[in-house]
Structure formats: structure tokens, C-alpha cells
XYZ file of C-alpha atoms in Angstrom:
640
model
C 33.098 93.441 73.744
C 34.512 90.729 71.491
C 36.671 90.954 68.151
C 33.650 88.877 66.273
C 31.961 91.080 63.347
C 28.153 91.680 63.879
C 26.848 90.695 60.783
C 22.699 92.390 60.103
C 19.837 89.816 59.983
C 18.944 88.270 56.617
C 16.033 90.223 56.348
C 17.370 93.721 57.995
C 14.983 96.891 57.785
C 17.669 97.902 55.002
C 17.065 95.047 52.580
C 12.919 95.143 53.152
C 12.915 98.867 52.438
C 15.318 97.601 48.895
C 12.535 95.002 47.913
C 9.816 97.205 48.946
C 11.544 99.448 46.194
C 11.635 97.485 43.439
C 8.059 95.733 44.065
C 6.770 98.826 43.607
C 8.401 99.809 40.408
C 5.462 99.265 37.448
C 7.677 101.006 34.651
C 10.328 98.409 34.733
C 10.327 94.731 34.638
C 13.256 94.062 37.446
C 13.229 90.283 38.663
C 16.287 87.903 39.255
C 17.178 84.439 37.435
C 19.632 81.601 38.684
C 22.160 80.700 37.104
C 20.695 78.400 34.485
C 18.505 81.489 33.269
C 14.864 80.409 35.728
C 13.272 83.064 37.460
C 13.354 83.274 41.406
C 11.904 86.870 41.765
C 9.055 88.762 40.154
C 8.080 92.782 40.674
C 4.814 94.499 39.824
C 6.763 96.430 36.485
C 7.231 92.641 34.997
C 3.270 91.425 35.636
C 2.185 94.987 34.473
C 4.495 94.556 31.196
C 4.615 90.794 30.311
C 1.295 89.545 31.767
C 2.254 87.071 34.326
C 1.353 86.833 37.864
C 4.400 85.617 40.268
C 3.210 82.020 40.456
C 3.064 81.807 36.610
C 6.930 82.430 36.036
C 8.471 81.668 39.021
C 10.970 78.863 38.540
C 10.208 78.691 34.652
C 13.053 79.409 31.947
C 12.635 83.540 30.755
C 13.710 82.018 27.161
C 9.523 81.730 27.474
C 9.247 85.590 27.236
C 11.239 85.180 23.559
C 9.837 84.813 20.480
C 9.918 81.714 18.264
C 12.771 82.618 16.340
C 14.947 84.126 18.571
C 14.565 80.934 20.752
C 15.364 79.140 17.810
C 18.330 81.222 16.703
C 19.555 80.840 20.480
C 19.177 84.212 21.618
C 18.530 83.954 25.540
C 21.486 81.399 25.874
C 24.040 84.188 24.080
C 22.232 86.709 26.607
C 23.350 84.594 29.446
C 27.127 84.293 27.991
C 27.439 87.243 26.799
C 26.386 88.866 30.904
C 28.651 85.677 32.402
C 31.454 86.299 30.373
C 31.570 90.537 29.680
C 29.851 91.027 33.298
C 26.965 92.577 31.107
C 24.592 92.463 28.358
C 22.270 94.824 26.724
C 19.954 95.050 23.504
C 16.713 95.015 22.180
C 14.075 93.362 20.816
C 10.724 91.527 20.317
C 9.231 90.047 23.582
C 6.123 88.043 23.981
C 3.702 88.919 26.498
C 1.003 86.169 27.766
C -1.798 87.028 25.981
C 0.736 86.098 23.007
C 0.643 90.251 22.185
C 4.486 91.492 21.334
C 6.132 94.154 22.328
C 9.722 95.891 21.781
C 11.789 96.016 24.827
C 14.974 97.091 25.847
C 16.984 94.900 27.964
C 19.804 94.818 30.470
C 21.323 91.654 32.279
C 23.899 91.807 35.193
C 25.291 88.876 36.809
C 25.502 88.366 40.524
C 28.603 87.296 42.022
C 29.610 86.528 45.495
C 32.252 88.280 46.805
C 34.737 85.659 46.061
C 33.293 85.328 42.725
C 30.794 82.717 42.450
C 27.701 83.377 40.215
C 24.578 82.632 41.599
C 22.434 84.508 39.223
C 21.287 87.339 37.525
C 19.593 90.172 37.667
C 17.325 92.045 34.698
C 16.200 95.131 33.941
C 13.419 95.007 31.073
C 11.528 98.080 29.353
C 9.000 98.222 27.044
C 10.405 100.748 24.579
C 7.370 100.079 21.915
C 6.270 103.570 21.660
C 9.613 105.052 20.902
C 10.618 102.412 18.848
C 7.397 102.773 16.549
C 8.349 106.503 16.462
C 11.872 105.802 15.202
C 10.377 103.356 12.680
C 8.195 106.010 11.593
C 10.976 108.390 11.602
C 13.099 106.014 9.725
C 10.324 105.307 7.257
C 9.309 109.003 6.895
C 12.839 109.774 6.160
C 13.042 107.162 3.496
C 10.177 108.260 1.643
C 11.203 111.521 1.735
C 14.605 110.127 0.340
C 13.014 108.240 -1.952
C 10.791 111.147 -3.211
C 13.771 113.967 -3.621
C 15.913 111.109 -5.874
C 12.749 110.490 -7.950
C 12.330 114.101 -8.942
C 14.129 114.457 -12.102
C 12.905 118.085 -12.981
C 14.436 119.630 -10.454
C 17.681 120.337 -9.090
C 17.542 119.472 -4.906
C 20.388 119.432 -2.721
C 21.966 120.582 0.373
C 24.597 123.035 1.578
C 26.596 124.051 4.316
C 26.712 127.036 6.277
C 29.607 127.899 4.225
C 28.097 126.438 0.390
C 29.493 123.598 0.458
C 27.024 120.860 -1.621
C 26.292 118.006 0.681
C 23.978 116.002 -1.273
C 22.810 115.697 -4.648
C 19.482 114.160 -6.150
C 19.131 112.746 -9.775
C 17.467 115.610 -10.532
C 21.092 117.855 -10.047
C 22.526 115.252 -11.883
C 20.141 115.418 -14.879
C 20.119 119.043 -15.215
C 23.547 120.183 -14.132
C 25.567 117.160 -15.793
C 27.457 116.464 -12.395
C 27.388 112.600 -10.496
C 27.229 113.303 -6.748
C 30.901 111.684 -6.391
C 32.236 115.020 -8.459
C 30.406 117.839 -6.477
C 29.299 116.628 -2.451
C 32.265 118.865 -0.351
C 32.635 121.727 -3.360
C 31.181 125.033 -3.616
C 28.027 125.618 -4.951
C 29.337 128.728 -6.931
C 31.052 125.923 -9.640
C 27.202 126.349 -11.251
C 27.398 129.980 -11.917
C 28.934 131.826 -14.853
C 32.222 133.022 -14.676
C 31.073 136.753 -14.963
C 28.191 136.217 -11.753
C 31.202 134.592 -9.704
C 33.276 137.528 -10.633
C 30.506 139.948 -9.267
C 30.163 138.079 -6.171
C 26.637 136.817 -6.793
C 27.120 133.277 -5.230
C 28.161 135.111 -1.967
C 25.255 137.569 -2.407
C 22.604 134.678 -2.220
C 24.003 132.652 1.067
C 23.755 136.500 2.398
C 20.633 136.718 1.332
C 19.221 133.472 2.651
C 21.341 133.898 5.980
C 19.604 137.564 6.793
C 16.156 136.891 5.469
C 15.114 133.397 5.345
C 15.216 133.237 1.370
C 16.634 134.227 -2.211
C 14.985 133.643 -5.370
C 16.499 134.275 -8.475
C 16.921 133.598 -12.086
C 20.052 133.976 -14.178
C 22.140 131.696 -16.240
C 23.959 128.517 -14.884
C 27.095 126.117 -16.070
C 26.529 122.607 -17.102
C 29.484 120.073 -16.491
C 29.782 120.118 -20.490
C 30.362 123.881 -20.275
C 26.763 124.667 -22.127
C 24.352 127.087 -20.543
C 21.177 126.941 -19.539
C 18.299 129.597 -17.706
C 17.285 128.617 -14.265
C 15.151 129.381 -11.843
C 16.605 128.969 -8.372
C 15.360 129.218 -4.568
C 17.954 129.119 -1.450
C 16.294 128.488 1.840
C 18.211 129.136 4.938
C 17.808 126.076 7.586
C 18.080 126.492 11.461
C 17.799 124.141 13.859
C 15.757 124.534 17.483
C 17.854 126.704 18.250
C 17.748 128.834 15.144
C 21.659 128.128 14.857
C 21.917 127.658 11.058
C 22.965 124.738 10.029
C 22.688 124.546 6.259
C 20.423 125.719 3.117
C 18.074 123.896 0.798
C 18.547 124.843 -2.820
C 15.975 124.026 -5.048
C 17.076 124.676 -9.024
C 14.617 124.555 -12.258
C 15.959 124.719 -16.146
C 13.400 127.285 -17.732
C 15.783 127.355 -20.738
C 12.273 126.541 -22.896
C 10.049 128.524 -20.701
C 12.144 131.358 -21.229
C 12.391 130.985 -25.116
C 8.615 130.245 -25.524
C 8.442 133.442 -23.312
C 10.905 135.377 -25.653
C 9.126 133.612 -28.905
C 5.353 135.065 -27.517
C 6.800 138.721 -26.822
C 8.559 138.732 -30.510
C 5.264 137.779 -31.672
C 3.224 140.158 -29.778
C 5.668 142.622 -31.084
C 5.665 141.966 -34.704
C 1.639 141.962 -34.703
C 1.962 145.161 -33.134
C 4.458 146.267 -35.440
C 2.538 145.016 -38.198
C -1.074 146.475 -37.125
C 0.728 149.566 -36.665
C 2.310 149.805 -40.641
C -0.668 148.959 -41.652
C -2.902 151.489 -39.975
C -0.146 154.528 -41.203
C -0.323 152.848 -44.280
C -4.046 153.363 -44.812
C -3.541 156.831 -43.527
C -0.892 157.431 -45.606
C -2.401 156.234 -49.000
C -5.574 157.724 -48.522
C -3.779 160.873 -47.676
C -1.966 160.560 -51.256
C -4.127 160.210 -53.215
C -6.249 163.097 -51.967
C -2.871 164.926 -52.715
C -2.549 163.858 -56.055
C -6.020 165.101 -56.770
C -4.688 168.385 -55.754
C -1.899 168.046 -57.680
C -3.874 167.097 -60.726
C -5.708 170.523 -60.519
C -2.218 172.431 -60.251
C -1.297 170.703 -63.066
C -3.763 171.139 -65.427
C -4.346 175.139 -64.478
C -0.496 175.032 -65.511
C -1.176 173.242 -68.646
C -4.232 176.738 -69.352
C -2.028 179.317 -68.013
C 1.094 178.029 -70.670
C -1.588 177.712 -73.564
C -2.366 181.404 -72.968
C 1.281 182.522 -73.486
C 1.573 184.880 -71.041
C 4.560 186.966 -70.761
C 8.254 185.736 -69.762
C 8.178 186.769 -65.997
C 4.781 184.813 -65.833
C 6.370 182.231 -67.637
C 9.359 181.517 -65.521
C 6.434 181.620 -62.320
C 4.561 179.082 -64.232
C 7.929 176.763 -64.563
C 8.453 177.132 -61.046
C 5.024 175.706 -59.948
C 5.410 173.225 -62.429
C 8.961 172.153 -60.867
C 6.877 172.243 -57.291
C 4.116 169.928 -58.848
C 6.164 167.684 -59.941
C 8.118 166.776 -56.516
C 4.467 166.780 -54.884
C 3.798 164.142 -57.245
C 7.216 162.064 -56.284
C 6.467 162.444 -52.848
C 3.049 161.211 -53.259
C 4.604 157.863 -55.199
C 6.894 157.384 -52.540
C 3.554 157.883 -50.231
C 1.642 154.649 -52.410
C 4.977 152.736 -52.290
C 5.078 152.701 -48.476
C 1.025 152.262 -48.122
C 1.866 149.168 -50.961
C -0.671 150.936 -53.120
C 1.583 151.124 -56.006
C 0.829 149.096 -59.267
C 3.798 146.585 -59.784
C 5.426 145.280 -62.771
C 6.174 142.040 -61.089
C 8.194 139.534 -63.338
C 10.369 136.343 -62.411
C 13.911 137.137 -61.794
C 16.921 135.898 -60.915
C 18.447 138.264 -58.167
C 22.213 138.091 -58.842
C 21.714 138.876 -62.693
C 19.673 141.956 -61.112
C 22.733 142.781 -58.784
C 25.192 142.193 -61.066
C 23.614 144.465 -63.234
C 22.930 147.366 -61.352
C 26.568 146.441 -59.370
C 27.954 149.869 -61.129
C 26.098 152.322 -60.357
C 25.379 151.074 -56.282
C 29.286 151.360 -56.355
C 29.393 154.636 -57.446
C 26.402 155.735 -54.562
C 28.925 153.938 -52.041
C 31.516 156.473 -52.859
C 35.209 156.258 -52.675
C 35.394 155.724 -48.728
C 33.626 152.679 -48.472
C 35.060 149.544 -49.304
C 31.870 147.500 -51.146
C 31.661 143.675 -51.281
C 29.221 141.074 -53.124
C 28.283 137.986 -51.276
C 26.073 136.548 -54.134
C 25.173 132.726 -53.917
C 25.722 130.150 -56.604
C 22.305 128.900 -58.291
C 20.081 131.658 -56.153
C 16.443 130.529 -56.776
C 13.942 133.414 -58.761
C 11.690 135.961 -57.558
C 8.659 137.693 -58.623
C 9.705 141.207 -58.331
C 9.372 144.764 -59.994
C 13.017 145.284 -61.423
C 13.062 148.806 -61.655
C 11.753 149.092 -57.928
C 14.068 146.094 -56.565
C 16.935 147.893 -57.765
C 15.379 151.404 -56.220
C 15.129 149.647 -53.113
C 18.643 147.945 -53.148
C 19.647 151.863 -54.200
C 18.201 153.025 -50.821
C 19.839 150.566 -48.636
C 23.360 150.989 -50.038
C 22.883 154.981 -49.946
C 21.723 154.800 -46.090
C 24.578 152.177 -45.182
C 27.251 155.122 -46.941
C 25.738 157.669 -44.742
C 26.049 155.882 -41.589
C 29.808 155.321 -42.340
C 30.626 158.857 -42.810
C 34.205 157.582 -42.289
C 34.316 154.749 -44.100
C 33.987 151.249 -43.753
C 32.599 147.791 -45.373
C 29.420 147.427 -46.811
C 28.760 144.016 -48.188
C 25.685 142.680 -50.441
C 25.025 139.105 -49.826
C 22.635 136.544 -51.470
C 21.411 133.420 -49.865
C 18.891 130.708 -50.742
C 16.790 130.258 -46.768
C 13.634 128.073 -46.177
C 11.701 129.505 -43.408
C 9.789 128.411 -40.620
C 6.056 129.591 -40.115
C 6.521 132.735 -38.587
C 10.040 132.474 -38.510
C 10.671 136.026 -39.986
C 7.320 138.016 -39.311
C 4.304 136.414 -40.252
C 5.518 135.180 -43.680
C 4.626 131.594 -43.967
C 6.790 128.156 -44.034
C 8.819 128.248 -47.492
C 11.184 129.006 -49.857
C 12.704 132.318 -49.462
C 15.596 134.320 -51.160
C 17.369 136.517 -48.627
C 19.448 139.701 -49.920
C 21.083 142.052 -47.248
C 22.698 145.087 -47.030
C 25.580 145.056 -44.196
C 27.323 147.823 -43.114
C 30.165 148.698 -40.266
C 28.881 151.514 -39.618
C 27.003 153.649 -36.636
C 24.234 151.354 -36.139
C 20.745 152.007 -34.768
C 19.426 152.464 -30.782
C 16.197 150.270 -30.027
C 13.918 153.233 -30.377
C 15.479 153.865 -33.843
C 14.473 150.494 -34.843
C 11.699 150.338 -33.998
C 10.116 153.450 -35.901
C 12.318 152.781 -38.765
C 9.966 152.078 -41.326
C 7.684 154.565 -40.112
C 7.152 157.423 -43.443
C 8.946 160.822 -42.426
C 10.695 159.432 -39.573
C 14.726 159.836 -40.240
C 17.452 160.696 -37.566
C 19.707 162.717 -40.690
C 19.766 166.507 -39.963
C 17.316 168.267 -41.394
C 17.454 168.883 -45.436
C 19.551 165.590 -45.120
C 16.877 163.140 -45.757
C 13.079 162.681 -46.403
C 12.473 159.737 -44.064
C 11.282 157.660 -46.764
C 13.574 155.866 -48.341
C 13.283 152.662 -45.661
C 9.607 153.520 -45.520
C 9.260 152.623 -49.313
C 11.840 149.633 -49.199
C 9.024 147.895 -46.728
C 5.806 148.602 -48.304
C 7.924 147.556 -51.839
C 9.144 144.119 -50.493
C 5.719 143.636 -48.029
C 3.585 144.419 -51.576
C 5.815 141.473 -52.846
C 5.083 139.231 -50.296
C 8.502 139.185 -48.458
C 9.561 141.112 -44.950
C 11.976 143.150 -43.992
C 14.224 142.799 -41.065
C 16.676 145.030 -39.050
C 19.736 143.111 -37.099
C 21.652 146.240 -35.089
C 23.262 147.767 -32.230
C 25.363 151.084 -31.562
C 28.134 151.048 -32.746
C 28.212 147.885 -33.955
C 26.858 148.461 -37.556
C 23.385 147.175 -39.301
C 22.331 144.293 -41.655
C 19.244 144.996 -43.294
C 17.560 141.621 -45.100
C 14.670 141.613 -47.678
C 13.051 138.583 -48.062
C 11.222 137.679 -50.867
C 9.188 133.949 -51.957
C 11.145 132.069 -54.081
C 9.527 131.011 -57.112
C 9.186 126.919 -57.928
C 11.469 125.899 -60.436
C 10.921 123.505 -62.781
C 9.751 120.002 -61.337
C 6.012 118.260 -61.235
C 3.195 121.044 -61.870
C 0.631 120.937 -59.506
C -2.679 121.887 -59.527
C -2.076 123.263 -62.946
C -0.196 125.789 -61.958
C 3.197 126.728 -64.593
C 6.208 125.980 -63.607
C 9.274 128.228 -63.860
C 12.516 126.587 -65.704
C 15.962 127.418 -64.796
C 17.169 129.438 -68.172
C 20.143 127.196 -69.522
C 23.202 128.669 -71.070
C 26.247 126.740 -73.448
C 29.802 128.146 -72.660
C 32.507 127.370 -75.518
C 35.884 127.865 -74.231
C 39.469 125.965 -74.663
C 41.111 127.426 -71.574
C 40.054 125.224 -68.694
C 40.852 128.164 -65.926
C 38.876 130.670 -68.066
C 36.193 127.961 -68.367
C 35.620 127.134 -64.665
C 35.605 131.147 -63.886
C 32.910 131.248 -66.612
C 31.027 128.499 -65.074
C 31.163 129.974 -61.458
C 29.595 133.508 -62.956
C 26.373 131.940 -64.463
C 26.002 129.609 -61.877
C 26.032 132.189 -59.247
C 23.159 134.177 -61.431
C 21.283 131.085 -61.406
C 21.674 128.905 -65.089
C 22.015 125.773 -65.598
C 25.604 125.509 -67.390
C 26.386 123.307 -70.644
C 30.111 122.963 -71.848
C 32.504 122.750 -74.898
C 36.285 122.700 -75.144
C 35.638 124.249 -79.182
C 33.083 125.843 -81.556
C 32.746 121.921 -83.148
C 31.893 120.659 -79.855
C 29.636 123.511 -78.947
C 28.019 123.121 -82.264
C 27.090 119.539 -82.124
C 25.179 120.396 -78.541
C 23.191 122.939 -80.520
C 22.152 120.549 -82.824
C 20.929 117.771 -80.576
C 19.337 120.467 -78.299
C 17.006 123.035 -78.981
C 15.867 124.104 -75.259
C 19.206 126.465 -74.694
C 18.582 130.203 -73.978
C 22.315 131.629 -73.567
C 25.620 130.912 -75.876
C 28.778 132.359 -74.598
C 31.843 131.724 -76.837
C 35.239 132.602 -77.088
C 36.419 134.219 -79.786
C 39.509 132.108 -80.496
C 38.847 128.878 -80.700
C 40.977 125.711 -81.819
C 39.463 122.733 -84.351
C 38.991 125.582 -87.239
C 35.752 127.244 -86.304
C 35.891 130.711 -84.425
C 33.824 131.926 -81.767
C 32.072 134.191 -84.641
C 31.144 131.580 -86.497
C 29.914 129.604 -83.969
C 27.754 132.335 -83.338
C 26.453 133.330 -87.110
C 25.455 129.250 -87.269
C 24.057 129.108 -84.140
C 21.965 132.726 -85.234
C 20.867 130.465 -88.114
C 19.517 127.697 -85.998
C 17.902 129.891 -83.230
C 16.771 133.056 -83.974
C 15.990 134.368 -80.512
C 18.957 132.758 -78.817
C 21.006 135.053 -76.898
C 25.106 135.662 -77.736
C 27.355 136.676 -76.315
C 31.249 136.538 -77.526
C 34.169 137.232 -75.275
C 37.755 138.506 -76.888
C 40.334 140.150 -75.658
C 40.419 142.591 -78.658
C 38.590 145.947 -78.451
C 35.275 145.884 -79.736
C 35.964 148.594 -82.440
C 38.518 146.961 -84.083
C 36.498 143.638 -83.952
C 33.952 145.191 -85.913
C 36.100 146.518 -88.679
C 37.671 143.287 -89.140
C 34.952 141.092 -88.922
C 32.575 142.038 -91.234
C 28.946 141.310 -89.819
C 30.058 141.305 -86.345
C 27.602 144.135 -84.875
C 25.013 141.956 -84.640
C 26.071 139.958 -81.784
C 27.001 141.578 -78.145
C 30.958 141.266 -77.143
C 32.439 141.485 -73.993
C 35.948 142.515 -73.192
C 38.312 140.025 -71.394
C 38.992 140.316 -68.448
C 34.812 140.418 -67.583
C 33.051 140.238 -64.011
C 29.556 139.078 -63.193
C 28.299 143.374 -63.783
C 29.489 142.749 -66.947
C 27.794 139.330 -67.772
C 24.757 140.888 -66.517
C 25.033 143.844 -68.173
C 25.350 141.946 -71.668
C 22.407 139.329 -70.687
C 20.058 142.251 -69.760
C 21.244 144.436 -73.371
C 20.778 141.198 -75.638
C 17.533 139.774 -77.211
């Protein structure tokens, strides 16, 4: 045996069995190229993918299996490098088969070296990779769209969280709603959205739980814009799991139904008040008809009274007869207070000004406030009239201030406030669009439960102990204000106190008449008076009970107004005046001029004495110094 190694045959049962391999091989294009990139072998995977028999590539350039443009761009020469240079290259790409067809293929090159090194070709591995590259496309493209449709949707909130809540995404629809760019909340917690009370009671935490356990939570509460405003939304957390079912994130989906909600609110309030209103109005028929049956009864008592006394029957008799008279005669109040709530009551409606009313009648709702409560008046400068009954307008304001005493048994505030409003349709009941005055009666006291409220108005109904109250009194105020063509509403809570607020149609003042209809003018009053201070106070009282003011610094002055205007209703004068005319003169010309003018003199001197001195002076009204807006009214109601 010799040293020399036995080296196999060229074509050993090893290397036949290696070609016999990759002949067979139809998935994958393997065949070898020389070193300038021509093709010296050929299997069955490259005819099956590219076309070609063996005798129709063999020797040619494989740049032929390229397209146009990568040939042009240079693409199978950098292949070549690129496996020379790196020992390898791989990617993918467009190939052309013979019938010109194309198909995506991925590609690996390997060059073949001898083992000292020298290249004598390559080898490559081709596969057509169409199919799963026109999945991934489709993929790709479904994944855009989908993209492309949760950015377009600006009406709702959608993004992403983590298993733990962290956002990871954010549509323009988050960003539109909630205030926040997707820079300021991707990588924070969800829970930044919710109030600071619903983070406090662990509600954030509550709905991942929720969603983690159960596949879903759906809920509706109020959320935190980036501006700190609120709004009502409706919100849906969907727990995401993979294959697996290893959870790997949620989908929240968030709606503002701020609107929804107050349309919602709006329609119930509605529904409400024409059930409140069907409901008056059907006691209210019931009610009146039941009255005036009564007062038919009544009317018999009465008159069999009437007999009997005509008779003169004997003391004891008499003092019987007094006593059913006594009884007839609350039967008949009751029955009035009946017709006022069932707004059958005949009205003595007249235009008004509501803070001369007020002012007015300011003593004696002080005095049925009593000595505990502390009473304050809220009147409005240049309040707009009202058609209204006086007497029962100051009955009604009577009510409310005696009702707002009771429920402060220990004191407290009451305030009467006047306001000019213009209404919405349906705003405040059903009363239409327009001009309103608003007067309210607001107390601190123990307020009313829901239930309370709601069969407030309702005659006989009264939460005072019995022999405490009738239940009528707020049962009158609303058929009284709903006969003049107002509403009443209740604003109150438990302990919290209650505003009660008549509203009544303003009338037109003076301005364009249409359709014929009068107009109503604003009545206009002169003030004398040298003291600027006392002036402006003056000013500020008969503005606030709605006349038009005129001024003079002296009787002169005042004078000369009166006689280049005749269309002044009210003088108010001092009586000490500068220029050498007195307040009482001014008043005895001004008498002269106009006849039904009203006049009114303020002095600081007792009225008494006035009178004594000033010969001629009872004929005008004075009013002491220091006066208040009772008293001006007071005067303005006395005087003709």
C-alpha cells in the first residue's frame, strides 16, 4: 500500500445521488452560473417556475430572468458583487418568466470557491414567493384602510390600551372630542379622562376589570376635556387576546352624548310639565265645578239665615244663628280660594309696574316675616309692566313670604327679587317666546323633597301639621298667576332652601303700534332737588319702579320744564329750594297748570307742623326725609 491519497471518480455514486437530488426538486429553482453570471446547470424547480427548458438558458446571462428596470438600474451585476464580495446575497423581487408573466421571488446567491479560493461560480436558490407576498400586500393594504378609516372617524373617540391602560394610539376622533394631540397622551393612563371623583372611587380600575373577566364594559358617565370642561360620554372597553387568548390590550371606543343627553333631559322635562299641566287642569275642573255647587249650598244657608234673623227669635237662637253665619262665611272663603286655584275667578286685571306694587305693600310682608327673619328686596331698575289684579298680586306675594317664614322656623334670609327675562318657547312651561317679568320669593330655609314638589300646587295638599295650614295658599298663587298668563316655578332641595318665581308677560311699552293695538307709555316723573347725593338716590328709587326720570337743580328750573312739557305724570320737589321759589310753590303753580298731576313734596320737617305753617299745604302729599322706595310707593298709590 502506497502513501498516495485515493481520490473518488468525478462522477462517484455520492455526487449522482446529489444531482439526482436537486433535479428532482420542482419547488425551488436551484441551478449554477459561472463566474460572469451565465448559467451552466438547470433543475426541474427552475423550468417548472421560470418557463425554460435546459437548452433555452443554458450558457445565457440570468440578468434575462430580470425585469426591464432592474436590468436597467443594474440589479443582477450588484447581485453578483454583493455574493463575491460578502460570500452571500439575498432579496426579493420581480422576475420574468418566458411567457413574459411576472412573478415575486425570493432569492439567494452563494459563490463557489475552490479550496484555495478561486471562484468559479455560483450557485442560486430561487422561490416563487407570489402567493405570500400578495397576502402581505393585502395585509398591508387591509391594514391601511383600516388605518385610514379609524383616523377619518371624527365622532368617535378610538384608541388602544395596554394590558395595564396605558393609551397606545390615538385617532382624530380622541383628539376632537377629548382636546388631547396623540404626542400628549400615547404611554399615559387612560384614567387622565375621568373625573376626579370616578378616579377617586376606583372606576377606571373597575372597567379594565371588567373587560379583563368578561370580554366587555359599557358605560356612561362624565369625562375631562384637556381644557378642564366636561362632557357626557358613552364608552365601550373591549378586552383583546391574541391566539392564545393571552391578553394583549383593549379597544376603547368613546362617544360625546353631551346633546343626546340634554335633548333627552329637555323631552322628559317636557313630558313632565304636560303631565303636570294636564293634571292642574283636570283638579282644576274638579275643583271649580265642585265650588260652585258649594256656593249654591252656601247661598241657601245664607239666605234661611237672612229669614230666621228677620223673625227675631230669641237671644240663645240668636247667638246659634251668628254662629252659622260665621260658618257660612268661611265656606264661602274657602270656596274663593277653590275658583282662584281652578282660575275661575273674575280678575281686575290693570297695567302695573311691579316694584311700585312691592314697594307698596313692602310693610306689611315685613311684618308677616316676623322678627327672626332677616328680609331683603332685590327689585330691578326700569322693571317693565304687567297686567295683573293688584289686590290678588299682593295676596299672592303675601302667601309666598308667609310660607318662606314658616319654613325658617329659626330664622334666616328671605329675599324678594325683580328681574326683567325674555324667554324661550317653552323655556319655563309652555309659556311662549317673550317678554317676561320674573318676581321670586327666596328663602334659606328647609326646602322641599321631590315628592313635595311635585304635588305642591295640588289644593289641600300641605306638609304643616294639622290646624297649621289649609293647603291652599300655593294652590291659589298658581291658578292666580296661570289665569294671568304667567307660570310658576319651584327651584329646591333639602336643606338647601326654595326660590319660588312667578312669571308674568310683560306688557309693550311705548314704541310703533301694531295692528292697532294701544300701546302702554312709561309714566314720566320731574324730580326738583339742589342736593346732588339726595338727587341721584331720588333718581335710583323711580327708576327702579319703572319712570322715566326728568331733573332740576331748583323750583325755576323745574318750572320752566313744566311749561315746555305737558306729558309729565309725577312732580317730586324738595321743600327747600335755592333761586327764591320753594318746593310749595313749585307745587301750587304746577297744581295750576295740571290739575291731575301728581305731588309729592319731601321735607325734613314733620308734616303737622308743615301744615300749620304753610297755609294751604294739605292739599298736596309730603313725605318725611329720610324716605325709602315703601314710602315713594306708598305716596304714589295715596295721590290723585
Amino acid at each position: 500500500m502506497n502513501n498516495e491519497t485515493v481520490k473518488p471518480p468525478a462522477s462517484s455514486g455520492y455526487e449522482q445521488r446529489f444531482e439526482l437530488l436537486v433535479s428532482s426538486i420542482t419547488d425551488y429553482a436551484i441551478y449554477m452560473l459561472d463566474p460572469e453570471g451565465h448559467v451552466s446547470s438547470w433543475n426541474a424547480g427552475a423550468q417548472r417556475f421560470k418557463g425554460y427548458a435546459p437548452q433555452d438558458v443554458i450558457g445565457s446571462h440570468f440578468s434575462r430572468f430580470y425585469t426591464d428596470e432592474d436590468r436597467a438600474a443594474g440589479l443582477p451585476e450588484l447581485a453578483l458583487r454583493a455574493a463575491r464580495e460578502e460570500g452571500r446575497f439575498e432579496g426579493e423581487g420581480w422576475r420574468v418568466r418566458k411567457d413574459g408573466t411576472r412573478f415575486w421571488a425570493s432569492i439567494v446567491i452563494d459563490p463557489i470557491r475552490t479550496p484555495d479560493g478561486t471562484l468559479v461560480g455560483f450557485a442560486k436558490i430561487t422561490r416563487d414567493t407570489t402567493e405570500r407576498m400578495t397576502a402581505q400586500e393585502a395585509l398591508r393594504e387591509s391594514e391601511q384602510r383600516f388605518r385610514l378609516l379609524v383616523q377619518g372617524v371624527t365622532d368617535y373617540a378610538l384608541f388602544m390600551l395596554s394590558p395595564q391602560g396605558l393609551i397606545t394610539n390615538w385617532n382624530a376622533g380622541a383628539q376632537r372630542i377629548k382636546g388631547y394631540s396623540e404626542a400628549e397622551v400615547v404611554g399615559t393612563h387612560f384614567s387622565r379622562f375621568f373625573t376626579e371623583e370616578d378616579r377617586a372611587a376606583g372606576l377606571p380600575e373597575l372597567a379594565l376589570e371588567t373587560a379583563r373577566s368578561t370580554g366587555r364594559h359599557e358605560s356612561e358617565g362624565w369625562r375631562v376635556r384637556r381644557d378642564g370642561s366636561h362632557f357626557f360620554a358613552h364608552a365601550v372597553l373591549d378586552a383583546i387576546r391574541d391566539e392564545q387568548g393571552m391578553l394583549i390590550g383593549f379597544a376603547k371606543i368613546t362617544r360625546d352624548i353631551s346633546e343626546q343627553r340634554k335633548a333627552a333631559e329637555s323631552l322628559e322635562q317636557t313630558r313632565n310639565a304636560l303631565f303636570q299641566a294636564q293634571k292642574m287642569e283636570a283638579i282644576g275642573q274638579l275643583t271649580g265645578g265642585i265650588a260652585h255647587d258649594f256656593n249654591n249650598l252656601l247661598a241657601v244657608l245664607s239666605s234661611g239665615i237672612d229669614i230666621l234673623h228677620a223673625q227675631q227669635p230669641g237671644s240663645t237662637a240668636n247667638r246659634v244663628l251668628d254662629s252659622m253665619r260665621r260658618a257660612v262665611e268661611r265656606g264661602a272663603l274657602l270656596t274663593q280660594q277653590l275658583l282662584s286655584f281652578a282660575r275661575q275667578q273674575p280678575l281686575a286685571a290693570a297695567t302695573h309696574q311691579l316694584n311700585t306694587l312691592v314697594g307698596a305693600f313692602e310693610p306689611v310682608l315685613r311684618r308677616a316675616g316676623g322678627p327672626q327673619v332677616s328680609f331683603l328686596f332685590d327689585l330691578a331698575p326700569r322693571l317693565a309692566s304687567v297686567s295683573v289684579d293688584e289686590a290678588r298680586f299682593e295676596a299672592t306675594l303675601l302667601n309666598l313670604v308667609v310660607n318662606a317664614r314658616d319654613a325658617m322656623p329659626d330664622g334666616g334670609t328671605l329675599t324678594l327679587e325683580t328681574r326683567n327675562v325674555v324667554l324661550a318657547a317653552s323655556q319655563v312651561g309652555g309659556l311662549p317666546a317673550g317678554r317676561y317679568v320674573c318676581v321670586t320669593v327666596r328663602d334659606t330655609g328647609t326646602g322641599m323633597a321631590p315628592e313635595v314638589v311635585a304635588r305642591a300646587f295640588e289644593p289641600f295638599f300641605t306638609t304643616k301639621p294639622v290646624g297649621k295650614g289649609t293647603g291652599l295658599g300655593l294652590s291659589q298663587v298658581y291658578g292666580f298667576i296661570a289665569q294671568s298668563g304667567g307660570d310658576v316655578v319651584i327651584e329646591t332641595a333639602v336643606g338647601k332652601g326654595t326660590s319660588i318665581s312667578l312669571y308674568l308677560p310683560a306688557v309693550e311699552e311705548a314704541g310703533p303700534v301694531d295692528a292697532g293695538l294701544p300701546a302702554v307709555r312709561s309714566e314720566r316723573v320731574l324730580i326738583a332737588e339742589d342736593d346732588k347725593l339726595v338727587m341721584a338716590v331720588a333718581c335710583e328709587l323711580f327708576e327702579t319702579m319703572g319712570y322715566e326720570v326728568l331733573t332740576a337743580p331748583d323750583g325755576v328750573a323745574a318750572l320752566r320744564v313744566l311749561e315746555r312739557d305737558d306729558d309729565i305724570d309725577v312732580l317730586f320737589t324738595d321743600l327747600m329750594m335755592p333761586n327764591g321759589m320753594t318746593g310749595l310753590e313749585l307745587a301750587r303753580a304746577a297744581r295750576a297748570r295740571h290739575p291731575a298731576m301728581k305731588i309729592i313734596i319731601a321735607s325734613g320737617y314733620p308734616q303737622a307742623a308743615l301744615q300749620h305753617e304753610e297755609p294751604g299745604s294739605a292739599e298736596f302729599s309730603f313725605v318725611g326725609k329720610p324716605y325709602r322706595l315703601a314710602d315713594l310707593a306708598r305716596h304714589l298709590r295715596a295721590t290723585s
